[in-house]
PDB file of C-alpha atoms and ligand atoms in Angstrom:
ATOM      1  CA  MET A   1      -0.032  -0.044  -0.249  1.00  0.00           C
ATOM      2  CA  ASP A   2       1.837   3.078  -1.032  1.00  0.00           C
ATOM      3  CA  TRP A   3       0.591   6.210   1.279  1.00  0.00           C
ATOM      4  CA  ARG A   4       3.577   7.918   0.106  1.00  0.00           C
ATOM      5  CA  ILE A   5       1.569   8.902  -3.437  1.00  0.00           C
ATOM      6  CA  TRP A   6      -1.596  10.301  -1.890  1.00  0.00           C
ATOM      7  CA  ARG A   7      -2.649  13.643  -2.820  1.00  0.00           C
ATOM      8  CA  HIS A   8      -6.019  13.859  -1.387  1.00  0.00           C
ATOM      9  CA  ALA A   9      -7.957  11.756   1.608  1.00  0.00           C
ATOM     10  CA  VAL A  10     -10.894  11.951   3.218  1.00  0.00           C
ATOM     11  CA  LYS A  11     -10.792  11.742   7.061  1.00  0.00           C
ATOM     12  CA  ILE A  12     -13.975  10.514   8.311  1.00  0.00           C
ATOM     13  CA  ASP A  13     -14.645  10.479  12.552  1.00  0.00           C
ATOM     14  CA  PRO A  14     -16.393   7.492  13.929  1.00  0.00           C
ATOM     15  CA  ALA A  15     -17.843   9.166  16.346  1.00  0.00           C
ATOM     16  CA  ARG A  16     -19.854  11.461  13.923  1.00  0.00           C
ATOM     17  CA  PRO A  17     -23.027   9.727  12.464  1.00  0.00           C
ATOM     18  CA  LEU A  18     -22.713  10.133   8.369  1.00  0.00           C
ATOM     19  CA  PRO A  19     -25.394   8.125   6.145  1.00  0.00           C
ATOM     20  CA  ALA A  20     -23.877   5.100   4.585  1.00  0.00           C
ATOM     21  CA  SER A  21     -24.398   6.891   0.749  1.00  0.00           C
ATOM     22  CA  ALA A  22     -22.338   9.534   1.965  1.00  0.00           C
ATOM     23  CA  ILE A  23     -19.406   6.914   2.636  1.00  0.00           C
ATOM     24  CA  ALA A  24     -20.242   4.486  -0.843  1.00  0.00           C
ATOM     25  CA  GLY A  25     -20.338   7.921  -2.422  1.00  0.00           C
ATOM     26  CA  LEU A  26     -16.635   8.763  -1.699  1.00  0.00           C
ATOM     27  CA  ALA A  27     -15.205   6.055  -4.117  1.00  0.00           C
ATOM     28  CA  ALA A  28     -16.560   8.300  -6.860  1.00  0.00           C
ATOM     29  CA  THR A  29     -15.147  11.447  -6.020  1.00  0.00           C
ATOM     30  CA  GLY A  30     -11.692  10.686  -6.993  1.00  0.00           C
ATOM     31  CA  THR A  31      -9.744  11.124  -3.578  1.00  0.00           C
ATOM     32  CA  ASP A  32      -6.910   8.936  -2.947  1.00  0.00           C
ATOM     33  CA  ALA A  33      -7.673   7.450   0.398  1.00  0.00           C
ATOM     34  CA  LEU A  34      -9.848   7.402   3.557  1.00  0.00           C
ATOM     35  CA  ILE A  35      -8.435   8.028   6.915  1.00  0.00           C
ATOM     36  CA  LEU A  36     -10.613   7.148  10.007  1.00  0.00           C
ATOM     37  CA  GLY A  37      -9.797   9.504  12.624  1.00  0.00           C
ATOM     38  CA  GLY A  38     -10.761  11.161  15.581  1.00  0.00           C
ATOM     39  CA  SER A  39      -9.943  13.383  19.158  1.00  0.00           C
ATOM     40  CA  ASP A  40     -12.997  12.581  21.216  1.00  0.00           C
ATOM     41  CA  GLY A  41     -15.768   9.784  22.615  1.00  0.00           C
ATOM     42  CA  ILE A  42     -13.813   6.904  20.011  1.00  0.00           C
ATOM     43  CA  ARG A  43     -15.662   3.607  20.330  1.00  0.00           C
ATOM     44  CA  ARG A  44     -14.925  -0.092  19.165  1.00  0.00           C
ATOM     45  CA  SER A  45     -18.060  -0.350  18.011  1.00  0.00           C
ATOM     46  CA  ASP A  46     -17.904   2.739  15.716  1.00  0.00           C
ATOM     47  CA  VAL A  47     -14.879   2.088  14.831  1.00  0.00           C
ATOM     48  CA  GLU A  48     -15.315  -1.776  13.559  1.00  0.00           C
ATOM     49  CA  ARG A  49     -19.029  -0.244  11.229  1.00  0.00           C
ATOM     50  CA  LEU A  50     -17.250   2.589   9.594  1.00  0.00           C
ATOM     51  CA  LEU A  51     -14.335   0.305   8.589  1.00  0.00           C
ATOM     52  CA  ASP A  52     -16.459  -2.174   6.807  1.00  0.00           C
ATOM     53  CA  ALA A  53     -17.826   0.504   5.242  1.00  0.00           C
ATOM     54  CA  ALA A  54     -14.838   2.465   4.279  1.00  0.00           C
ATOM     55  CA  ARG A  55     -13.247  -0.976   3.136  1.00  0.00           C
ATOM     56  CA  SER A  56     -16.577  -1.645   0.874  1.00  0.00           C
ATOM     57  CA  THR A  57     -15.112   1.166  -1.295  1.00  0.00           C
ATOM     58  CA  GLY A  58     -12.341  -0.197  -2.638  1.00  0.00           C
ATOM     59  CA  LEU A  59     -10.094   2.947  -1.402  1.00  0.00           C
ATOM     60  CA  PRO A  60      -7.246   2.631   0.858  1.00  0.00           C
ATOM     61  CA  VAL A  61      -8.047   2.867   4.317  1.00  0.00           C
ATOM     62  CA  ALA A  62      -5.730   3.572   7.346  1.00  0.00           C
ATOM     63  CA  ILE A  63      -6.861   4.184  10.948  1.00  0.00           C
ATOM     64  CA  GLU A  64      -5.383   6.839  12.861  1.00  0.00           C
ATOM     65  CA  VAL A  65      -5.055   5.178  16.210  1.00  0.00           C
ATOM     66  CA  SER A  66      -5.398   8.220  18.748  1.00  0.00           C
ATOM     67  CA  ASP A  67      -7.395   5.880  21.256  1.00  0.00           C
ATOM     68  CA  LEU A  68      -6.746   2.006  22.027  1.00  0.00           C
ATOM     69  CA  GLU A  69     -10.543   1.551  21.098  1.00  0.00           C
ATOM     70  CA  ALA A  70      -9.473   2.380  17.157  1.00  0.00           C
ATOM     71  CA  ALA A  71      -6.711  -0.559  17.346  1.00  0.00           C
ATOM     72  CA  VAL A  72      -9.161  -2.692  15.392  1.00  0.00           C
ATOM     73  CA  PRO A  73      -7.966  -4.853  12.812  1.00  0.00           C
ATOM     74  CA  GLY A  74      -8.529  -5.071   9.100  1.00  0.00           C
ATOM     75  CA  ALA A  75      -7.078  -1.356   7.950  1.00  0.00           C
ATOM     76  CA  ASP A  76      -4.723  -1.246   5.450  1.00  0.00           C
ATOM     77  CA  LEU A  77      -2.728   0.686   7.157  1.00  0.00           C
ATOM     78  CA  TYR A  78      -2.138   2.423  10.776  1.00  0.00           C
ATOM     79  CA  PHE A  79      -1.506   5.674  11.464  1.00  0.00           C
ATOM     80  CA  ILE A  80      -0.236   6.565  15.110  1.00  0.00           C
ATOM     81  CA  PRO A  81      -0.572  10.033  15.946  1.00  0.00           C
ATOM     82  CA  MET A  82       2.479  11.784  18.028  1.00  0.00           C
ATOM     83  CA  VAL A  83       1.353  15.492  18.868  1.00  0.00           C
ATOM     84  CA  LEU A  84       4.568  17.591  19.057  1.00  0.00           C
ATOM     85  CA  ASN A  85       3.379  20.317  20.685  1.00  0.00           C
ATOM     86  CA  THR A  86       1.390  18.898  23.543  1.00  0.00           C
ATOM     87  CA  ARG A  87       2.251  19.853  27.354  1.00  0.00           C
ATOM     88  CA  ASP A  88       1.177  16.378  27.969  1.00  0.00           C
ATOM     89  CA  PRO A  89       3.658  13.734  27.482  1.00  0.00           C
ATOM     90  CA  ARG A  90       1.134  11.152  27.124  1.00  0.00           C
ATOM     91  CA  TRP A  91      -0.251  12.603  23.584  1.00  0.00           C
ATOM     92  CA  LEU A  92       3.402  12.561  23.062  1.00  0.00           C
ATOM     93  CA  VAL A  93       4.611   8.922  23.762  1.00  0.00           C
ATOM     94  CA  GLY A  94       2.853   8.139  27.101  1.00  0.00           C
ATOM     95  CA  ALA A  95      -0.512   6.502  25.406  1.00  0.00           C
ATOM     96  CA  HIS A  96       1.983   5.017  23.133  1.00  0.00           C
ATOM     97  CA  ARG A  97       3.609   3.136  25.879  1.00  0.00           C
ATOM     98  CA  GLU A  98       0.426   1.743  26.888  1.00  0.00           C
ATOM     99  CA  ALA A  99      -0.864   0.244  23.976  1.00  0.00           C
ATOM    100  CA  LEU A 100       2.364  -1.171  22.941  1.00  0.00           C
ATOM    101  CA  GLN A 101       2.627  -2.842  25.995  1.00  0.00           C
ATOM    102  CA  ARG A 102      -0.972  -4.127  26.088  1.00  0.00           C
ATOM    103  CA  LEU A 103      -0.764  -4.865  21.920  1.00  0.00           C
ATOM    104  CA  GLY A 104       2.606  -4.873  21.402  1.00  0.00           C
ATOM    105  CA  PRO A 105       3.113  -8.545  19.950  1.00  0.00           C
ATOM    106  CA  TYR A 106      -0.004  -8.058  17.644  1.00  0.00           C
ATOM    107  CA  LEU A 107       1.010  -5.298  15.651  1.00  0.00           C
ATOM    108  CA  PRO A 108       1.518  -5.558  12.157  1.00  0.00           C
ATOM    109  CA  TRP A 109       4.997  -2.948  12.105  1.00  0.00           C
ATOM    110  CA  GLU A 110       4.687  -2.961   8.067  1.00  0.00           C
ATOM    111  CA  ARG A 111       1.565  -1.128   8.097  1.00  0.00           C
ATOM    112  CA  VAL A 112       2.197   1.192  11.030  1.00  0.00           C
ATOM    113  CA  VAL A 113       2.990   4.531  10.091  1.00  0.00           C
ATOM    114  CA  THR A 114       4.018   7.497  12.757  1.00  0.00           C
ATOM    115  CA  GLU A 115       2.403  10.796  12.452  1.00  0.00           C
ATOM    116  CA  ALA A 116       4.080  13.823  13.910  1.00  0.00           C
ATOM    117  CA  TYR A 117       1.441  16.590  14.319  1.00  0.00           C
ATOM    118  CA  ILE A 118       2.034  20.114  14.732  1.00  0.00           C
ATOM    119  CA  VAL A 119      -1.323  21.482  16.039  1.00  0.00           C
ATOM    120  CA  CYS A 120      -1.949  24.964  15.038  1.00  0.00           C
ATOM    121  CA  ASN A 121      -5.594  25.931  15.529  1.00  0.00           C
ATOM    122  CA  PRO A 122      -6.029  26.696  19.331  1.00  0.00           C
ATOM    123  CA  ALA A 123     -10.147  26.133  19.264  1.00  0.00           C
ATOM    124  CA  SER A 124     -10.167  22.467  18.009  1.00  0.00           C
ATOM    125  CA  THR A 125     -10.699  19.832  19.537  1.00  0.00           C
ATOM    126  CA  VAL A 126      -7.479  18.215  18.898  1.00  0.00           C
ATOM    127  CA  ALA A 127      -6.038  21.286  20.468  1.00  0.00           C
ATOM    128  CA  ARG A 128      -8.223  20.748  23.728  1.00  0.00           C
ATOM    129  CA  VAL A 129      -7.998  17.242  24.439  1.00  0.00           C
ATOM    130  CA  SER A 130      -4.392  17.128  23.669  1.00  0.00           C
ATOM    131  CA  ALA A 131      -3.272  20.231  25.780  1.00  0.00           C
ATOM    132  CA  ALA A 132      -1.657  21.390  22.542  1.00  0.00           C
ATOM    133  CA  ALA A 133       0.766  24.969  22.755  1.00  0.00           C
ATOM    134  CA  VAL A 134       0.273  25.937  19.161  1.00  0.00           C
ATOM    135  CA  PRO A 135       3.045  27.576  17.553  1.00  0.00           C
ATOM    136  CA  ALA A 136       3.643  31.094  17.526  1.00  0.00           C
ATOM    137  CA  SER A 137       5.070  31.656  14.289  1.00  0.00           C
ATOM    138  CA  ALA A 138       6.568  30.402  11.428  1.00  0.00           C
ATOM    139  CA  GLU A 139       9.681  29.693  12.642  1.00  0.00           C
ATOM    140  CA  GLU A 140       8.482  27.708  15.492  1.00  0.00           C
ATOM    141  CA  VAL A 141       6.094  25.155  12.685  1.00  0.00           C
ATOM    142  CA  ALA A 142       9.664  24.774  10.862  1.00  0.00           C
ATOM    143  CA  ALA A 143      11.114  24.069  13.773  1.00  0.00           C
ATOM    144  CA  TRP A 144       8.812  21.475  15.023  1.00  0.00           C
ATOM    145  CA  ALA A 145       8.379  19.957  11.489  1.00  0.00           C
ATOM    146  CA  ALA A 146      12.312  19.265  11.945  1.00  0.00           C
ATOM    147  CA  VAL A 147      11.654  17.696  15.129  1.00  0.00           C
ATOM    148  CA  GLY A 148       9.201  15.236  13.334  1.00  0.00           C
ATOM    149  CA  ASP A 149      11.328  14.628  10.198  1.00  0.00           C
ATOM    150  CA  ARG A 150      15.090  15.216  11.163  1.00  0.00           C
ATOM    151  CA  LEU A 151      14.946  14.160  14.679  1.00  0.00           C
ATOM    152  CA  LEU A 152      12.010  11.624  14.992  1.00  0.00           C
ATOM    153  CA  ARG A 153      11.914  10.381  11.543  1.00  0.00           C
ATOM    154  CA  ALA A 154       8.183  10.030  11.232  1.00  0.00           C
ATOM    155  CA  GLY A 155       6.491   8.932   8.192  1.00  0.00           C
ATOM    156  CA  ILE A 156       4.531  12.102   8.276  1.00  0.00           C
ATOM    157  CA  VAL A 157       4.490  15.555   9.329  1.00  0.00           C
ATOM    158  CA  TYR A 158       1.146  16.897  10.076  1.00  0.00           C
ATOM    159  CA  ILE A 159       0.014  20.249   9.852  1.00  0.00           C
ATOM    160  CA  GLU A 160      -3.410  20.020  11.606  1.00  0.00           C
ATOM    161  CA  TYR A 161      -5.546  23.242  11.760  1.00  0.00           C
ATOM    162  CA  SER A 162      -8.561  20.733  11.806  1.00  0.00           C
ATOM    163  CA  GLY A 163     -11.918  23.167  11.670  1.00  0.00           C
ATOM    164  CA  ARG A 164     -10.118  26.132  10.305  1.00  0.00           C
ATOM    165  CA  PHE A 165      -7.830  27.623   7.165  1.00  0.00           C
ATOM    166  CA  GLY A 166      -4.858  27.601   7.940  1.00  0.00           C
ATOM    167  CA  ASP A 167      -1.721  30.339   7.148  1.00  0.00           C
ATOM    168  CA  PRO A 168      -0.231  29.016   4.292  1.00  0.00           C
ATOM    169  CA  ALA A 169       2.940  30.543   5.263  1.00  0.00           C
ATOM    170  CA  TRP A 170       2.971  28.365   7.893  1.00  0.00           C
ATOM    171  CA  VAL A 171       2.636  25.101   5.862  1.00  0.00           C
ATOM    172  CA  ARG A 172       5.362  26.601   3.443  1.00  0.00           C
ATOM    173  CA  ALA A 173       7.490  27.051   6.691  1.00  0.00           C
ATOM    174  CA  ALA A 174       7.263  23.271   7.170  1.00  0.00           C
ATOM    175  CA  ALA A 175       7.792  22.430   3.581  1.00  0.00           C
ATOM    176  CA  GLU A 176      10.751  23.892   3.179  1.00  0.00           C
ATOM    177  CA  VAL A 177      12.290  21.797   5.871  1.00  0.00           C
ATOM    178  CA  VAL A 178      10.872  18.178   6.118  1.00  0.00           C
ATOM    179  CA  ARG A 179      12.934  15.955   3.637  1.00  0.00           C
ATOM    180  CA  GLY A 180      11.452  12.425   4.405  1.00  0.00           C
ATOM    181  CA  ALA A 181       8.438  12.827   5.697  1.00  0.00           C
ATOM    182  CA  ARG A 182       4.923  13.507   3.788  1.00  0.00           C
ATOM    183  CA  LEU A 183       3.932  16.609   4.665  1.00  0.00           C
ATOM    184  CA  PHE A 184      -0.272  16.558   5.563  1.00  0.00           C
ATOM    185  CA  TYR A 185      -2.316  19.481   5.871  1.00  0.00           C
ATOM    186  CA  GLY A 186      -5.925  19.235   7.425  1.00  0.00           C
ATOM    187  CA  GLY A 187      -7.992  21.746   8.220  1.00  0.00           C
ATOM    188  CA  GLY A 188     -10.944  24.024   6.519  1.00  0.00           C
ATOM    189  CA  ILE A 189     -10.950  23.156   3.323  1.00  0.00           C
ATOM    190  CA  THR A 190     -14.447  23.126   1.929  1.00  0.00           C
ATOM    191  CA  GLY A 191     -13.526  23.877  -1.988  1.00  0.00           C
ATOM    192  CA  GLY A 192     -11.360  23.753  -4.941  1.00  0.00           C
ATOM    193  CA  HIS A 193      -9.514  27.036  -4.226  1.00  0.00           C
ATOM    194  CA  GLN A 194      -8.058  26.196  -0.397  1.00  0.00           C
ATOM    195  CA  ALA A 195      -7.410  22.685  -1.467  1.00  0.00           C
ATOM    196  CA  ALA A 196      -5.390  24.061  -4.573  1.00  0.00           C
ATOM    197  CA  THR A 197      -3.392  26.452  -2.127  1.00  0.00           C
ATOM    198  CA  MET A 198      -2.452  23.794   0.450  1.00  0.00           C
ATOM    199  CA  ALA A 199      -1.701  21.019  -2.281  1.00  0.00           C
ATOM    200  CA  ALA A 200       0.818  23.585  -4.118  1.00  0.00           C
ATOM    201  CA  ILE A 201       3.005  23.580  -0.825  1.00  0.00           C
ATOM    202  CA  ALA A 202       1.965  20.376   1.358  1.00  0.00           C
ATOM    203  CA  ASP A 203       2.440  16.984  -0.521  1.00  0.00           C
ATOM    204  CA  THR A 204      -0.987  15.641   0.554  1.00  0.00           C
ATOM    205  CA  VAL A 205      -4.260  17.745   1.846  1.00  0.00           C
ATOM    206  CA  VAL A 206      -6.944  15.997   4.138  1.00  0.00           C
ATOM    207  CA  VAL A 207     -10.622  16.977   4.134  1.00  0.00           C
ATOM    208  CA  GLY A 208     -12.699  16.267   7.157  1.00  0.00           C
ATOM    209  CA  ASN A 209     -15.645  18.363   8.349  1.00  0.00           C
ATOM    210  CA  VAL A 210     -17.249  19.363   4.551  1.00  0.00           C
ATOM    211  CA  LEU A 211     -18.274  15.806   4.524  1.00  0.00           C
ATOM    212  CA  TYR A 212     -20.787  16.243   6.922  1.00  0.00           C
ATOM    213  CA  ARG A 213     -22.617  19.079   5.097  1.00  0.00           C
ATOM    214  CA  ALA A 214     -25.399  18.377   2.465  1.00  0.00           C
ATOM    215  CA  ASP A 215     -23.278  19.119  -0.210  1.00  0.00           C
ATOM    216  CA  GLY A 216     -20.418  17.287   0.880  1.00  0.00           C
ATOM    217  CA  LEU A 217     -19.596  14.856  -1.763  1.00  0.00           C
ATOM    218  CA  ARG A 218     -19.837  17.622  -4.386  1.00  0.00           C
ATOM    219  CA  ARG A 219     -17.475  19.703  -2.654  1.00  0.00           C
ATOM    220  CA  ILE A 220     -15.113  16.628  -2.037  1.00  0.00           C
ATOM    221  CA  ARG A 221     -15.344  15.976  -5.824  1.00  0.00           C
ATOM    222  CA  GLN A 222     -14.129  19.949  -5.996  1.00  0.00           C
ATOM    223  CA  THR A 223     -11.023  19.444  -3.879  1.00  0.00           C
ATOM    224  CA  VAL A 224      -9.825  16.760  -5.483  1.00  0.00           C
ATOM    225  CA  ARG A 225      -9.705  18.205  -8.813  1.00  0.00           C
ATOM    226  CA  ALA A 226      -8.668  21.114  -7.588  1.00  0.00           C
ATOM    227  CA  VAL A 227      -5.382  18.812  -6.313  1.00  0.00           C
ATOM    228  CA  ARG A 228      -5.250  16.956  -9.325  1.00  0.00           C
ATOM    229  CA  ASP A 229      -4.556  20.813 -11.217  1.00  0.00           C
ATOM    230  CA  VAL A 230      -1.631  21.525  -9.054  1.00  0.00           C
ATOM    231  CA  ARG A 231       1.300  20.984 -11.562  1.00  0.00           C
ATOM    232  CA  ALA A 232       4.740  19.648 -10.319  1.00  0.00           C
ATOM    233  CA  GLU A 233       6.142  22.663 -11.396  1.00  0.00           C
ATOM    234  CA  ASP A 234       3.481  24.956  -9.111  1.00  0.00           C
ATOM    235  CA  ARG A 235       4.401  23.382  -5.992  1.00  0.00           C
ATOM    236  CA  GLY A 236       7.818  25.689  -5.819  1.00  0.00           C
ATOM    237  CA  GLY A 237      10.883  23.990  -4.619  1.00  0.00           C
ATOM    238  CA  GLU A 238      12.920  20.805  -5.912  1.00  0.00           C
ATOM    239  CA  ARG A 239      11.231  18.392  -3.333  1.00  0.00           C
ATOM    240  CA  PHE A 240       8.576  18.293  -5.168  1.00  0.00           C
ATOM    241  CA  VAL A 241       9.547  18.658  -8.766  1.00  0.00           C
ATOM    242  CA  ALA A 242      11.691  15.659  -9.334  1.00  0.00           C
ATOM    243  CA  GLY A 243       9.217  12.449  -9.090  1.00  0.00           C
ATOM    244  CA  ASP A 244       8.095  13.568  -5.597  1.00  0.00           C
ATOM    245  CA  GLY A 245      11.272  14.833  -4.872  1.00  0.00           C
ATOM    246  CA  LEU A 246      11.365  13.062  -1.543  1.00  0.00           C
ATOM    247  CA  SER A 247      15.264  12.938  -0.973  1.00  0.00           C
TER     248      SER A 247
HETATM  249  C1  1GP B   1      -8.711  17.201  10.789  1.00  0.00           C
HETATM  250  O1  1GP B   1      -7.303  17.512   8.964  1.00  0.00           O
HETATM  251  C2  1GP B   1      -8.493  17.206   9.158  1.00  0.00           C
HETATM  252  O2  1GP B   1      -7.976  15.963  11.030  1.00  0.00           O
HETATM  253  C3  1GP B   1      -9.130  17.864   8.716  1.00  0.00           C
HETATM  254  O3  1GP B   1      -9.737  19.006   8.735  1.00  0.00           O
HETATM  255  O4  1GP B   1     -12.000  18.744   9.504  1.00  0.00           O
HETATM  256  O5  1GP B   1     -11.386  21.245   9.094  1.00  0.00           O
HETATM  257  O6  1GP B   1     -11.692  19.542   7.388  1.00  0.00           O
HETATM  258  P1  1GP B   1     -11.349  19.867   8.727  1.00  0.00           P
END
């Protein structure tokens, strides 16, 4: 499962009800993958139900294991979030130690990918739940990105604005330092222009909330088209131009 080629992904929250037709309709939007994840109220039965529906789309499915309840078998990939800018070590490595102590022997390591999260919207649920100290500047974002990419060698550095469209300058600051990781951006994308703006900087854009709107599938199609239309040469810097430019 080559998750490193994804340019667009849809994040679905197991704790938020969604009609089966909305999930089934995702296959035709052209998105590259589905990520099942949320910050609060995750229950194993909801994750199992959502995983079934997600798998029946035929798209690659990653579960973001932000809670042990989300550690259910059957996904293509398991994304393990580490919140770099948390004030509480539980969100950096504490919950991870507990999970490994319980599930270590059963983990399919070849399908595990570390996500180094940089939480940037102080009003978001993830910021509250993880007690994030949001960065004060683009320089701080770049330094966090270097921690995730260079020190921790995470598979993914994730600029997370969940619920609000972010500052492209902050995402660019991260893009300038990330070398080995894929740079994910998520937060507040509701249409094509926003998707194109962030897809010109980040490797992968993630849309979430928009799926829950009445016209969610139509809007997701717009964001997919916009991401596809971003040409490699518009993506600034050699990191993006040669193939995916990941050196
Ligand atoms: C949330 O990054 C995703 O984890 C997407 O954010 O819900 O604001 O689209 P939105």
